[in-house]
Coordinates of N, CA and C in Angstrom, one line a residue:
M1 N 82.2 32.0 98.4 CA 81.2 32.2 97.4 C 80.8 30.8 96.9
S2 N 79.5 30.6 96.6 CA 79.0 29.3 96.2 C 78.2 29.4 95.0
Q3 N 78.1 28.4 94.3 CA 77.3 28.3 93.0 C 76.0 27.7 93.5
W4 N 74.9 28.4 93.0 CA 73.5 27.9 93.3 C 72.8 27.8 92.0
K5 N 72.1 26.6 91.8 CA 71.4 26.3 90.6 C 70.1 25.8 90.9
F6 N 69.1 26.3 90.1 CA 67.7 25.7 90.2 C 67.1 25.8 88.8
N7 N 66.9 24.6 88.2 CA 66.4 24.5 86.8 C 67.3 25.2 85.9
N8 N 66.8 26.2 85.2 CA 67.6 26.9 84.1 C 68.3 28.2 84.7
F9 N 68.3 28.3 86.0 CA 69.0 29.5 86.6 C 70.2 29.1 87.4
E10 N 71.3 29.8 87.2 CA 72.5 29.5 87.9 C 73.2 30.8 88.2
T11 N 73.7 30.9 89.5 CA 74.4 32.1 89.8 C 75.4 31.8 91.0
D12 N 76.4 32.7 91.1 CA 77.3 32.7 92.3 C 76.7 33.5 93.4
I13 N 76.7 33.0 94.6 CA 76.2 33.7 95.8 C 77.2 33.8 96.8
D14 N 77.4 34.9 97.4 CA 78.4 35.1 98.5 C 77.6 35.6 99.8
F15 N 77.3 34.6 100.6 CA 76.5 35.0 101.9 C 77.4 35.7 102.9
T16 N 78.7 35.9 102.6 CA 79.6 36.6 103.5 C 79.8 38.0 103.0
D17 N 79.1 38.4 101.9 CA 79.2 39.7 101.3 C 78.1 40.6 102.0
A18 N 78.4 41.6 102.7 CA 77.4 42.4 103.4 C 76.4 43.0 102.4
D19 N 76.9 43.5 101.3 CA 76.0 44.1 100.3 C 74.9 43.1 99.8
F20 N 75.4 41.8 99.5 CA 74.4 40.8 99.1 C 73.5 40.5 100.2
M21 N 74.0 40.3 101.4 CA 73.1 40.0 102.6 C 72.1 41.1 102.8
E22 N 72.5 42.3 102.7 CA 71.5 43.4 102.9 C 70.4 43.3 101.9
K23 N 70.7 43.0 100.6 CA 69.7 42.9 99.6 C 68.9 41.7 99.9
F24 N 69.5 40.5 100.3 CA 68.8 39.3 100.6 C 67.8 39.6 101.7
E25 N 68.2 40.2 102.8 CA 67.4 40.5 103.9 C 66.2 41.4 103.5
G26 N 66.5 42.4 102.7 CA 65.4 43.3 102.3 C 64.4 42.6 101.4
C27 N 64.8 41.7 100.5 CA 63.9 41.0 99.7 C 63.1 40.0 100.5
Y28 N 63.7 39.4 101.4 CA 63.0 38.4 102.3 C 61.9 39.1 103.1
E29 N 62.3 40.3 103.7 CA 61.3 41.0 104.5 C 60.1 41.4 103.6
K30 N 60.4 41.9 102.4 CA 59.3 42.3 101.4 C 58.5 41.0 101.1
M31 N 59.1 39.9 101.0 CA 58.3 38.6 100.7 C 57.4 38.3 101.8
V32 N 57.9 38.4 103.0 CA 57.0 38.2 104.2 C 55.8 39.1 104.2
E33 N 56.1 40.4 104.0 CA 55.0 41.4 103.9 C 54.0 41.0 102.9
E34 N 54.4 40.7 101.7 CA 53.5 40.3 100.6 C 52.8 39.0 100.9
S35 N 53.4 38.1 101.5 CA 52.7 36.8 101.8 C 51.6 37.0 102.8
E36 N 51.7 38.0 103.6 CA 50.6 38.3 104.6 C 49.3 38.8 103.9
K37 N 49.5 39.3 102.6 CA 48.4 39.9 101.9 C 47.7 38.8 101.0
V38 N 48.3 37.6 100.9 CA 47.7 36.6 100.0 C 46.4 36.1 100.6
P39 N 45.4 36.1 99.8 CA 44.1 35.6 100.3 C 44.1 34.3 101.0
K40 N 43.4 34.1 102.1 CA 43.4 32.8 102.8 C 42.2 32.0 102.4
V41 N 41.2 32.6 101.8 CA 40.0 31.9 101.4 C 39.7 32.3 99.9
G42 N 39.0 31.3 99.2 CA 38.7 31.6 97.8 C 39.1 30.3 97.0
K43 N 39.2 30.5 95.7 CA 39.6 29.4 94.8 C 41.0 29.1 95.1
V44 N 41.2 27.8 95.2 CA 42.6 27.3 95.4 C 43.6 27.8 94.3
S45 N 43.1 27.8 93.1 CA 43.9 28.2 92.0 C 44.4 29.6 92.1
E46 N 43.5 30.5 92.6 CA 43.8 31.9 92.7 C 44.8 32.1 93.9
I47 N 44.5 31.4 95.0 CA 45.4 31.5 96.1 C 46.8 31.0 95.8
T48 N 46.9 29.9 95.0 CA 48.2 29.3 94.6 C 48.9 30.3 93.7
R49 N 48.2 30.9 92.8 CA 48.8 31.9 91.9 C 49.4 33.1 92.7
A50 N 48.6 33.5 93.7 CA 49.1 34.7 94.5 C 50.3 34.3 95.3
Q51 N 50.3 33.0 95.8 CA 51.5 32.6 96.5 C 52.7 32.5 95.6
C52 N 52.5 31.9 94.4 CA 53.6 31.8 93.4 C 54.2 33.2 93.1
K53 N 53.3 34.2 92.9 CA 53.7 35.5 92.6 C 54.6 36.1 93.7
V54 N 54.3 35.8 95.0 CA 55.2 36.3 96.1 C 56.6 35.7 95.9
F55 N 56.7 34.4 95.6 CA 58.0 33.8 95.4 C 58.7 34.4 94.2
N56 N 57.9 34.5 93.1 CA 58.5 35.0 91.8 C 59.1 36.4 92.1
D57 N 58.3 37.3 92.7 CA 58.8 38.6 93.0 C 60.1 38.6 93.9
F58 N 60.2 37.7 94.8 CA 61.3 37.6 95.7 C 62.6 37.3 94.8
Y59 N 62.5 36.3 94.0 CA 63.7 35.9 93.2 C 64.0 37.0 92.1
D60 N 63.0 37.6 91.5 CA 63.2 38.6 90.6 C 63.9 39.9 91.2
R61 N 63.5 40.2 92.4 CA 64.1 41.3 93.1 C 65.5 41.0 93.5
L62 N 65.8 39.8 94.0 CA 67.1 39.4 94.5 C 68.1 39.2 93.4
F63 N 67.7 38.5 92.3 CA 68.6 38.1 91.2 C 68.4 38.8 89.9
G64 N 67.3 39.6 89.8 CA 67.1 40.4 88.5 C 65.8 39.9 87.8
N65 N 65.2 40.8 87.1 CA 64.0 40.5 86.3 C 64.2 39.3 85.4
G66 N 63.2 38.4 85.4 CA 63.3 37.2 84.5 C 63.8 36.0 85.2
T67 N 64.4 36.1 86.4 CA 64.9 35.0 87.1 C 63.9 33.9 87.4
S68 N 62.7 34.4 87.9 CA 61.7 33.4 88.2 C 61.2 32.6 87.0
G69 N 61.2 33.2 85.8 CA 60.8 32.5 84.6 C 61.8 31.4 84.3
K70 N 63.1 31.6 84.5 CA 64.1 30.6 84.3 C 64.0 29.5 85.3
M71 N 63.7 29.9 86.5 CA 63.7 28.9 87.6 C 62.5 28.0 87.5
F72 N 61.3 28.6 87.2 CA 60.1 27.8 87.3 C 59.5 27.5 86.0
L73 N 60.2 27.8 84.9 CA 59.8 27.3 83.6 C 58.4 27.6 83.2
G74 N 57.9 28.8 83.7 CA 56.5 29.2 83.3 C 55.4 28.4 84.0
K75 N 55.8 27.6 85.0 CA 54.7 26.8 85.7 C 54.4 27.6 87.0
N76 N 53.1 27.4 87.4 CA 52.7 28.0 88.7 C 52.5 26.9 89.7
S77 N 53.7 26.3 90.1 CA 53.7 25.2 91.0 C 54.3 25.7 92.3
M78 N 53.6 25.6 93.4 CA 54.1 25.9 94.7 C 55.2 24.9 95.1
D79 N 55.0 23.7 94.7 CA 56.0 22.7 95.0 C 57.4 23.1 94.5
M80 N 57.5 23.6 93.3 CA 58.8 24.0 92.8 C 59.3 25.2 93.6
R81 N 58.5 26.1 93.9 CA 58.9 27.3 94.7 C 59.4 26.9 96.1
V82 N 58.7 26.0 96.7 CA 59.2 25.6 98.1 C 60.5 24.9 98.0
K83 N 60.7 24.0 96.9 CA 61.9 23.3 96.8 C 63.1 24.3 96.5
A84 N 62.8 25.3 95.7 CA 63.8 26.4 95.4 C 64.2 27.1 96.7
A85 N 63.2 27.5 97.5 CA 63.4 28.2 98.7 C 64.2 27.3 99.7
N86 N 63.8 26.1 99.8 CA 64.6 25.1 100.7 C 66.0 25.0 100.3
S87 N 66.2 24.9 99.0 CA 67.6 24.8 98.4 C 68.4 26.1 98.7
L88 N 67.8 27.2 98.5 CA 68.5 28.5 98.8 C 68.8 28.7 100.3
F89 N 67.9 28.4 101.1 CA 68.1 28.6 102.5 C 69.0 27.5 103.1
D90 N 69.0 26.3 102.6 CA 70.0 25.3 103.0 C 71.4 25.7 102.6
L91 N 71.6 26.3 101.4 CA 72.9 26.8 101.1 C 73.3 28.0 102.0
R92 N 72.4 28.8 102.3 CA 72.7 29.9 103.3 C 73.1 29.4 104.6
N93 N 72.4 28.4 105.1 CA 72.7 27.8 106.4 C 74.1 27.1 106.4
S94 N 74.4 26.4 105.3 CA 75.7 25.7 105.3 C 76.8 26.7 105.1
E95 N 76.6 27.8 104.4 CA 77.6 28.9 104.2 C 77.8 29.6 105.5
Q96 N 76.7 29.8 106.3 CA 76.8 30.4 107.6 C 77.7 29.6 108.5
S97 N 77.4 28.3 108.5 CA 78.2 27.4 109.4 C 79.7 27.4 109.0
R98 N 79.9 27.3 107.7 CA 81.3 27.4 107.2 C 82.0 28.7 107.6
Y99 N 81.3 29.8 107.5 CA 81.8 31.1 107.9 C 82.1 31.1 109.4
N100 N 81.2 30.6 110.2 CA 81.3 30.6 111.6 C 82.6 29.8 112.0
S101 N 82.7 28.6 111.4 CA 83.9 27.8 111.8 C 85.2 28.4 111.4
M102 N 85.2 29.1 110.2 CA 86.3 29.8 109.8 C 86.7 31.0 110.7
V103 N 85.7 31.7 111.1 CA 86.0 32.9 112.0 C 86.4 32.4 113.4
N104 N 85.7 31.3 113.9 CA 86.0 30.8 115.2 C 87.5 30.3 115.4
K105 N 88.1 30.0 114.3 CA 89.5 29.6 114.4 C 90.4 30.7 115.0
Y106 N 90.0 32.0 114.7 CA 90.7 33.1 115.0 C 90.2 33.9 116.2
T107 N 89.1 33.4 116.8 CA 88.4 34.0 117.9 C 88.3 33.0 119.1
P108 N 89.2 33.1 120.1 CA 89.1 32.2 121.2 C 87.8 32.3 121.9
N109 N 87.3 31.3 122.5 CA 86.1 31.4 123.2 C 86.3 32.1 124.5
R110 N 85.2 32.5 125.1 CA 85.2 33.4 126.3 C 85.9 32.7 127.4
K111 N 85.7 31.4 127.6 CA 86.3 30.6 128.7 C 87.8 30.6 128.5
A112 N 88.3 30.5 127.3 CA 89.7 30.5 127.1 C 90.3 31.8 127.4
R113 N 89.6 32.9 127.0 CA 90.1 34.3 127.2 C 90.2 34.6 128.7
R114 N 89.1 34.1 129.5 CA 89.1 34.3 130.9 C 90.3 33.6 131.6
G115 N 90.5 32.3 131.1 CA 91.6 31.6 131.7 C 93.0 32.2 131.5
A116 N 93.1 32.9 130.3 CA 94.4 33.6 130.0 C 94.6 34.8 130.9
K117 N 93.5 35.5 131.2 CA 93.6 36.6 132.1 C 94.0 36.2 133.5
K118 N 93.4 35.1 134.0 CA 93.7 34.6 135.4 C 95.2 34.2 135.5
N119 N 95.7 33.7 134.4 CA 97.1 33.2 134.5 C 98.2 34.3 134.4
R120 N 97.8 35.5 134.3 CA 98.7 36.6 134.1 C 99.3 37.0 135.4

């Protein structure tokens, strides 16, 4: 389990918890769907607000209503949202690496298992 903080929001996240990962994956898939509906042409301000809403909805779904307000302090800045996403996904990647190395200690690689069978 790891502590994740962005601006005024802080929470514990366990990327090895299947229930959390199921929720994370569902929220991410929904975010991808919603991002495809964001207008590609028009006023930059309207497009930016629509993009910000996609991120806001992702964090509110994942961590609870009001989360995006704490994270982004009422600002409609894509820069803040991209930094938050990078931070969250960097944490996920580092936790995945940590988990893999932990599990690999107890799972011999295929070459080692084959060698053990030949020596019998």
